[in-house]
Short mmCIF file of C-alpha atoms in Angstrom, two decimals:
data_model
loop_
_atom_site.label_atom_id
_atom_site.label_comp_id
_atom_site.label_asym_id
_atom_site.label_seq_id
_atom_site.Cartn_x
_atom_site.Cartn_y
_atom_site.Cartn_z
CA UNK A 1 158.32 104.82 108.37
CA UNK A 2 156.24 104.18 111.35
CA UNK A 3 157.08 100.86 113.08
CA UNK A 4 154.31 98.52 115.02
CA UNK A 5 154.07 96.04 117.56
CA UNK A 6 153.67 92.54 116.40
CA UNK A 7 152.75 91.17 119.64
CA UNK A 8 152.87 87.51 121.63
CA UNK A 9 150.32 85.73 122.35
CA UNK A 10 149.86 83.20 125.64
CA UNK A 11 146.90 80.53 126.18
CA UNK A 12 145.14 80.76 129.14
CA UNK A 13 144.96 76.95 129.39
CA UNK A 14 144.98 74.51 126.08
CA UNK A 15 142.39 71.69 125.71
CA UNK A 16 142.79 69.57 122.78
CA UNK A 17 139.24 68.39 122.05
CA UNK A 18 139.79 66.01 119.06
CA UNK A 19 141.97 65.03 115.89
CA UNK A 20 140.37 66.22 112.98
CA UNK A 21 141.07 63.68 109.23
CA UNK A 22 142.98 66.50 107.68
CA UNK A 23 145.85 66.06 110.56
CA UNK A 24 144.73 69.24 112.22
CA UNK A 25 143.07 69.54 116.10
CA UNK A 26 140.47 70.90 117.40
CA UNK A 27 141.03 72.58 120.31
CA UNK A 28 139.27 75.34 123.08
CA UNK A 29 141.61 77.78 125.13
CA UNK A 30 141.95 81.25 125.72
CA UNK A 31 144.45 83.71 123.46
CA UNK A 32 145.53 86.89 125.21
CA UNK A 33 147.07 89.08 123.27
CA UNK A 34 150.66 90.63 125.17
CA UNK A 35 151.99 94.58 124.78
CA UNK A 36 154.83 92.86 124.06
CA UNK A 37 156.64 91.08 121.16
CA UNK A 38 158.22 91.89 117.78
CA UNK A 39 158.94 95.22 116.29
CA UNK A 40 158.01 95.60 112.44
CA UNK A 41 158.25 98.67 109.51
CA UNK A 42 157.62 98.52 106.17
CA UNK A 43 159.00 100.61 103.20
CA UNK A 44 157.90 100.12 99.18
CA UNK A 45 160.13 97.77 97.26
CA UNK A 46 160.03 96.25 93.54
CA UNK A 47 160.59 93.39 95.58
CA UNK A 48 160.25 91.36 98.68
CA UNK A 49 163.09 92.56 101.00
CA UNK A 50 163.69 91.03 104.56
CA UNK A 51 166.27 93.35 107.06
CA UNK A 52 165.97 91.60 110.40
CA UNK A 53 167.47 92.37 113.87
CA UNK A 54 168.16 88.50 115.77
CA UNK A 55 167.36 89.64 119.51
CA UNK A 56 166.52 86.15 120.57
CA UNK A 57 167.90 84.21 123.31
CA UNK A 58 171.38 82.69 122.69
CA UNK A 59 169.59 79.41 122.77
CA UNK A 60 166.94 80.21 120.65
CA UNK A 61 168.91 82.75 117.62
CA UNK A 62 170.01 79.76 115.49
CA UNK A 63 166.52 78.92 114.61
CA UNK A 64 165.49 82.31 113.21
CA UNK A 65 168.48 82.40 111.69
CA UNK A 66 167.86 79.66 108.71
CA UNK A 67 164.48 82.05 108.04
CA UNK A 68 165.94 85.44 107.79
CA UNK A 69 167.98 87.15 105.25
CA UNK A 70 171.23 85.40 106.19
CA UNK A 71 169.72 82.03 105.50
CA UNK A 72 166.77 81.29 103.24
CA UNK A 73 164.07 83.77 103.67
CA UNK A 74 162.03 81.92 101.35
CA UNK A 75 160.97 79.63 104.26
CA UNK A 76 159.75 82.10 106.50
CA UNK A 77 155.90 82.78 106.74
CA UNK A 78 156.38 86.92 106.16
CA UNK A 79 157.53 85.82 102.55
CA UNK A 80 154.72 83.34 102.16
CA UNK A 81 152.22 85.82 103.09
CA UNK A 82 153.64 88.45 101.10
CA UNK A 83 153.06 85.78 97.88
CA UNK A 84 149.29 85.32 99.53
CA UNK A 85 148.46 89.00 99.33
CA UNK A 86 150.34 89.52 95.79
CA UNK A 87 148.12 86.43 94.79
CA UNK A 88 144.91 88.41 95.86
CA UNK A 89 146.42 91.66 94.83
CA UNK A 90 148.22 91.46 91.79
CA UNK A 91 149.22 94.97 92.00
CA UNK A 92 151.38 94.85 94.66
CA UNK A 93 155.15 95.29 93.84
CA UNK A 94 157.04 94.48 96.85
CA UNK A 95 157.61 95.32 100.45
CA UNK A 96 160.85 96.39 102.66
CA UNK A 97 160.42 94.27 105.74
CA UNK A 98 162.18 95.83 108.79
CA UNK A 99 161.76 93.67 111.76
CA UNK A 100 163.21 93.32 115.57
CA UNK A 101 163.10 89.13 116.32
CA UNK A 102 162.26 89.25 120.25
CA UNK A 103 159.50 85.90 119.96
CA UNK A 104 161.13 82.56 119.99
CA UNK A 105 160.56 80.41 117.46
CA UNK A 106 158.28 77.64 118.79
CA UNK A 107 157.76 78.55 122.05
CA UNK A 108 153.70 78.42 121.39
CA UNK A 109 154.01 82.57 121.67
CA UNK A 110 152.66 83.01 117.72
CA UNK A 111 155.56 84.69 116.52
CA UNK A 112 155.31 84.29 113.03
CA UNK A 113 151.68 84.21 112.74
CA UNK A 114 151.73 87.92 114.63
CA UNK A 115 154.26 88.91 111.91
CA UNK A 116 152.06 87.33 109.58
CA UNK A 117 148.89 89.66 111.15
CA UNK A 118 150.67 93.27 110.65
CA UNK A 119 151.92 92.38 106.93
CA UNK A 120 148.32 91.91 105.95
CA UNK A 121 147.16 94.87 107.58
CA UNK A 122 149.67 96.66 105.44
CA UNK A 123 148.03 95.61 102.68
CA UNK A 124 144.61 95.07 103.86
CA UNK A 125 141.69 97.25 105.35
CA UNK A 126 139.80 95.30 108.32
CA UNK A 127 137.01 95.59 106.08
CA UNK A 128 138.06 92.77 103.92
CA UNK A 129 138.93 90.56 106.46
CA UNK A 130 135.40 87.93 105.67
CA UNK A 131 134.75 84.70 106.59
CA UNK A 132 135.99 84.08 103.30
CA UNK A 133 139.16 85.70 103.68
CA UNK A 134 140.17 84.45 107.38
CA UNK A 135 139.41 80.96 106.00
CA UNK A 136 141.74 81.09 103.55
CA UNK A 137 144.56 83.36 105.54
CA UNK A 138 144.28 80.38 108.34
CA UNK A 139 145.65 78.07 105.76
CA UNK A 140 148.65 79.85 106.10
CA UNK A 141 148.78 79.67 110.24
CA UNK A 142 145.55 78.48 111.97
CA UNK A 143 146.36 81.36 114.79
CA UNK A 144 147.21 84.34 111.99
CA UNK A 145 143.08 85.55 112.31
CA UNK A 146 143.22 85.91 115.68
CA UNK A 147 146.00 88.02 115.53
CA UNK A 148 144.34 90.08 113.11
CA UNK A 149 141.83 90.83 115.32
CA UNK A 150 141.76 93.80 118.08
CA UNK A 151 141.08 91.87 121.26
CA UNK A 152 141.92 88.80 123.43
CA UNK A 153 139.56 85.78 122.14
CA UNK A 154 138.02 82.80 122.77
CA UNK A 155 139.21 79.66 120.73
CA UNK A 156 137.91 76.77 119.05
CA UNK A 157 137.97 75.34 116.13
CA UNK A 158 141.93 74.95 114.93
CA UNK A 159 142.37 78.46 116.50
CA UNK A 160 140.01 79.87 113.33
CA UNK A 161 136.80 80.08 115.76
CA UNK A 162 136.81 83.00 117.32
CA UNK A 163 134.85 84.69 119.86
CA UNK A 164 136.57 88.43 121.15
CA UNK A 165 136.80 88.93 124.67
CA UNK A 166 137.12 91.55 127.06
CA UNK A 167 139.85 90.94 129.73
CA UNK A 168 140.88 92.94 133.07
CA UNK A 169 144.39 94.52 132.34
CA UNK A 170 147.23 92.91 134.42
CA UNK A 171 151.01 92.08 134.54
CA UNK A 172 152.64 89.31 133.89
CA UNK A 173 156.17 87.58 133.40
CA UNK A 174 157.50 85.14 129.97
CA UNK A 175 160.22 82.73 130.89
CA UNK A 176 162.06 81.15 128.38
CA UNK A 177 164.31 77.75 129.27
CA UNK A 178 166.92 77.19 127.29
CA UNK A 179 165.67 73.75 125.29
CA UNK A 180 162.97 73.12 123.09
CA UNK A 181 159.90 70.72 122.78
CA UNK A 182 159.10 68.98 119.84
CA UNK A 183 155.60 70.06 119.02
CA UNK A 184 155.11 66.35 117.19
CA UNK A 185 155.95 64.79 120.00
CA UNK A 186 153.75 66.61 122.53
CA UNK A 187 150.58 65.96 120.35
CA UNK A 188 151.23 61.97 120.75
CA UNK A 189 151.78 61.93 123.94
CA UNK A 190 148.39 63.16 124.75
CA UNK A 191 147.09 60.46 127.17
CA UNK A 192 143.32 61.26 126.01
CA UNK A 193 142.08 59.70 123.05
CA UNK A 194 141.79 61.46 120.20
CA UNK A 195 138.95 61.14 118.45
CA UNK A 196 138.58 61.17 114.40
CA UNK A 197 136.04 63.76 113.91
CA UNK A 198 134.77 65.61 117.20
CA UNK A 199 131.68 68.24 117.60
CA UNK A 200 132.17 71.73 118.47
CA UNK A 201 128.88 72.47 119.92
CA UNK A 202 129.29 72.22 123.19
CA UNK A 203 132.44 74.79 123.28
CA UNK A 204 131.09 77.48 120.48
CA UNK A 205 130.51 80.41 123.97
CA UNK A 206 132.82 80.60 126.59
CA UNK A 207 131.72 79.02 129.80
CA UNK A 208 130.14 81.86 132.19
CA UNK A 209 132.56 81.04 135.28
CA UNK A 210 135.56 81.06 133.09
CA UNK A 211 134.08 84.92 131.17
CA UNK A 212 133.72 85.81 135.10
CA UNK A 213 136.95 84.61 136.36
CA UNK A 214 139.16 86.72 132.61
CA UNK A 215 136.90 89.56 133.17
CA UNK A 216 137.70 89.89 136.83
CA UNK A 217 141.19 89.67 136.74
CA UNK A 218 140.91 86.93 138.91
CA UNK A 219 143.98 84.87 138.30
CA UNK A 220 144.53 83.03 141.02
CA UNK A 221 140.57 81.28 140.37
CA UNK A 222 142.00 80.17 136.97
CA UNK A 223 144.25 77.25 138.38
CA UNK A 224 141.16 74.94 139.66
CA UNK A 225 139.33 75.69 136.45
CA UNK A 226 141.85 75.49 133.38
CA UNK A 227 144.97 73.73 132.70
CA UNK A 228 147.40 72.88 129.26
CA UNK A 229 146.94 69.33 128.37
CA UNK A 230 150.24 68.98 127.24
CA UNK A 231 151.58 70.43 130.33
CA UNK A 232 152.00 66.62 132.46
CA UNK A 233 154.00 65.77 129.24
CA UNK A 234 156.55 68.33 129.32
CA UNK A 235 156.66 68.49 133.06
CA UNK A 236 157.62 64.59 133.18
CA UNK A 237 160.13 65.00 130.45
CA UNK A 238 161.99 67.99 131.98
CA UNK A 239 161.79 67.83 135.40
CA UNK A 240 164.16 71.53 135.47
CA UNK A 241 160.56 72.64 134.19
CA UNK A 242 158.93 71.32 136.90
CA UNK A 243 161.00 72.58 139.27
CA UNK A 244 160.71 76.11 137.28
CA UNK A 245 157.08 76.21 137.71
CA UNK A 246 157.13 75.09 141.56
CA UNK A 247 159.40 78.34 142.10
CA UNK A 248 156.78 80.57 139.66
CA UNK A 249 154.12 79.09 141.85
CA UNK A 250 156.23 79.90 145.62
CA UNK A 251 157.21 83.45 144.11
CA UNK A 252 154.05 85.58 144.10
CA UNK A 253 152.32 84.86 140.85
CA UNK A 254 148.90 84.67 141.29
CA UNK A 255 148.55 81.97 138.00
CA UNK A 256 151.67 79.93 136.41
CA UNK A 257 151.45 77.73 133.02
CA UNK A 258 153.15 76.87 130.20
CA UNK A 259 152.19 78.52 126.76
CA UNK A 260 151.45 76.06 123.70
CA UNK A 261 153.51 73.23 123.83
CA UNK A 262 156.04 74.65 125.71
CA UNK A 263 158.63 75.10 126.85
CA UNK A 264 157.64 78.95 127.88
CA UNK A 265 156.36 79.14 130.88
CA UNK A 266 154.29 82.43 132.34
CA UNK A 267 152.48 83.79 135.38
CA UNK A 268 149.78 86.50 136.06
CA UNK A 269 149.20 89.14 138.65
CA UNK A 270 146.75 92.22 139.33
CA UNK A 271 149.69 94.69 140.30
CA UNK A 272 153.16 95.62 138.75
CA UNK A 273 154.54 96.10 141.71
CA UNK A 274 155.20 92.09 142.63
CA UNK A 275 157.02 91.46 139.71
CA UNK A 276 160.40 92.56 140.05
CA UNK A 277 161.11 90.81 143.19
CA UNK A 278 159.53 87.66 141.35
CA UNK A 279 161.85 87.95 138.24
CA UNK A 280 165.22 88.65 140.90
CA UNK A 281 164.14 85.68 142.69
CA UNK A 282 164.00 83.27 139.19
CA UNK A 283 166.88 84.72 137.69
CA UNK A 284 168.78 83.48 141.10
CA UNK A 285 167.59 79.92 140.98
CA UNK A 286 167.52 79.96 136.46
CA UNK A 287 170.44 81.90 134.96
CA UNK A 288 170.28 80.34 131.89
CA UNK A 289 166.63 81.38 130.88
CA UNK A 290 165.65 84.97 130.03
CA UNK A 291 163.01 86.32 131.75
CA UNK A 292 161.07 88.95 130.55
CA UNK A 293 157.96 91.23 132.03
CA UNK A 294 154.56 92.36 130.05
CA UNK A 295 151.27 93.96 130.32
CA UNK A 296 148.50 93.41 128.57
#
């Protein structure tokens, strides 16, 4: 039984471009792709079977919880994406589901569209993944075709638009406070005004002094020229998160923001070697939120 990595994924800044009439947004950012995350296996079963391993937070375990196989696995998107690929393959039986939980639910990391990813590569070749298929996978999670991709990528669309990307390898740090943002509530607080309908054409490439800046490793460019447009939200909500990011910013890290729609916060550098002294000095000052390290 060989067992994968169902990775995280961060945005290198989040701009919400417009509200589309079917209640999704469009939206342009960056998805890098972590070498770290979840842990999955599969076995054959005459039926879907979920075993999971809750390695989340304290603060975070609860909410996996109701979706795993001590509360209603139903609800959880591995089982509706095991009925999507039975629906396109009839002749699949069933599937053992092994799985480590280390992604927090709804902390903008793509947990369970990641999960999502490595199921249908068990029962997929990359060879069927058309424009036909990805379309209809994304109405299962708008971010599950990027994950099913091998690379970082370049975002538009409702995360379905995807352009690959090469980006310098680097380090980085997760940190994950111990509350949650309501995703709902983020969106309408947006100060912009959303728009209806909204074109895509000026956003289809990525902009030549961003590709420069990801495929330089230069992090510490990426502050003046991307940001999360949710981020003033959160940050006036929580002010321990703006205090959390001051201290990311004062520790090292050459770039600090939040993932999604929070509350996860991360930050970038070139070298390993800064890191541990960075994630000494937060654990200090924030006992209460795991901190974690990654490459990528």
């Amino acid at each position: 039984m060989k067992t994968y990595l169902s990775p995280a994924k961060i945005n290198l800044g989040l701009k919400i471009l417009s509200r589309r009439s079917d209640g999704y947004h469009n939206l342009e950012s960056i998805f890098l792709k972590l070498g770290w995350g979840d842990e999955i296996a599969f076995e054959d079963s005459a039926s879907f079977e979920l075993e999971s391993e809750n390695l989340l937070p304290d603060s975070r375990k609860e909410e996996f919880e109701k979706v795993s196989e001590r509360g209603n696995p139903e609800k959880n998107l591995l089982f509706k994406t095991f009925l999507f690929c039975r629906e396109l393959k009839p002749e699949i039986q069933g599937v053992r589901i092994h799985l480590k939980k280390r992604i927090p639910p709804g902390g903008g990391l793509g947990g369970g569209s990641s999960n999502a990813a490595i199921l249908i590569r068990n029962f997929f070749r990359s060879e069927e993944f058309t424009e036909d298929f990805l379309k209809k996978v994304s109405g299962l999670g708008a971010d599950i075709p990027f994950f099913l991709l091998d690379s970082h990528a370049y975002v538009t669309g409702i995360g379905e638009v995807l352009e690959p990307l090469e980006i310098s390898s680097g380090y980085g740090i997760l940190v994950f406070p111990d509350l949650n943002v309501s995703t709902g509530e983020a969106f309408q607080a947006l100060k912009k005004p959303l728009q209806e309908t909204g074109s895509l054409e000026s956003c289809k490439s990525v902009p030549e002094d961003l590709l420069n800046l990801v495929r330089s490793g230069d992090w510490s460019g990426m502050d003046a020229r991307i940001q999360n447009d949710f981020e003033p939200f959160v940050l006036g909500k929580f002010p321990d998160l703006a205090l959390l990011k001051n201290e990311m910013l004062q520790s090292g890290l050459e770039f600090v923001s939040m993932t999604g729609t929070g509350s996860t916060f991360y930050g970038l550098v070139k070298e390993f070697g800064v890191l541990p002294g960075v994630i000494s000095r937060l654990k200090s000052k924030f006992s209460k939120y795991q901190v974690i390290d990654f490459h990528f």
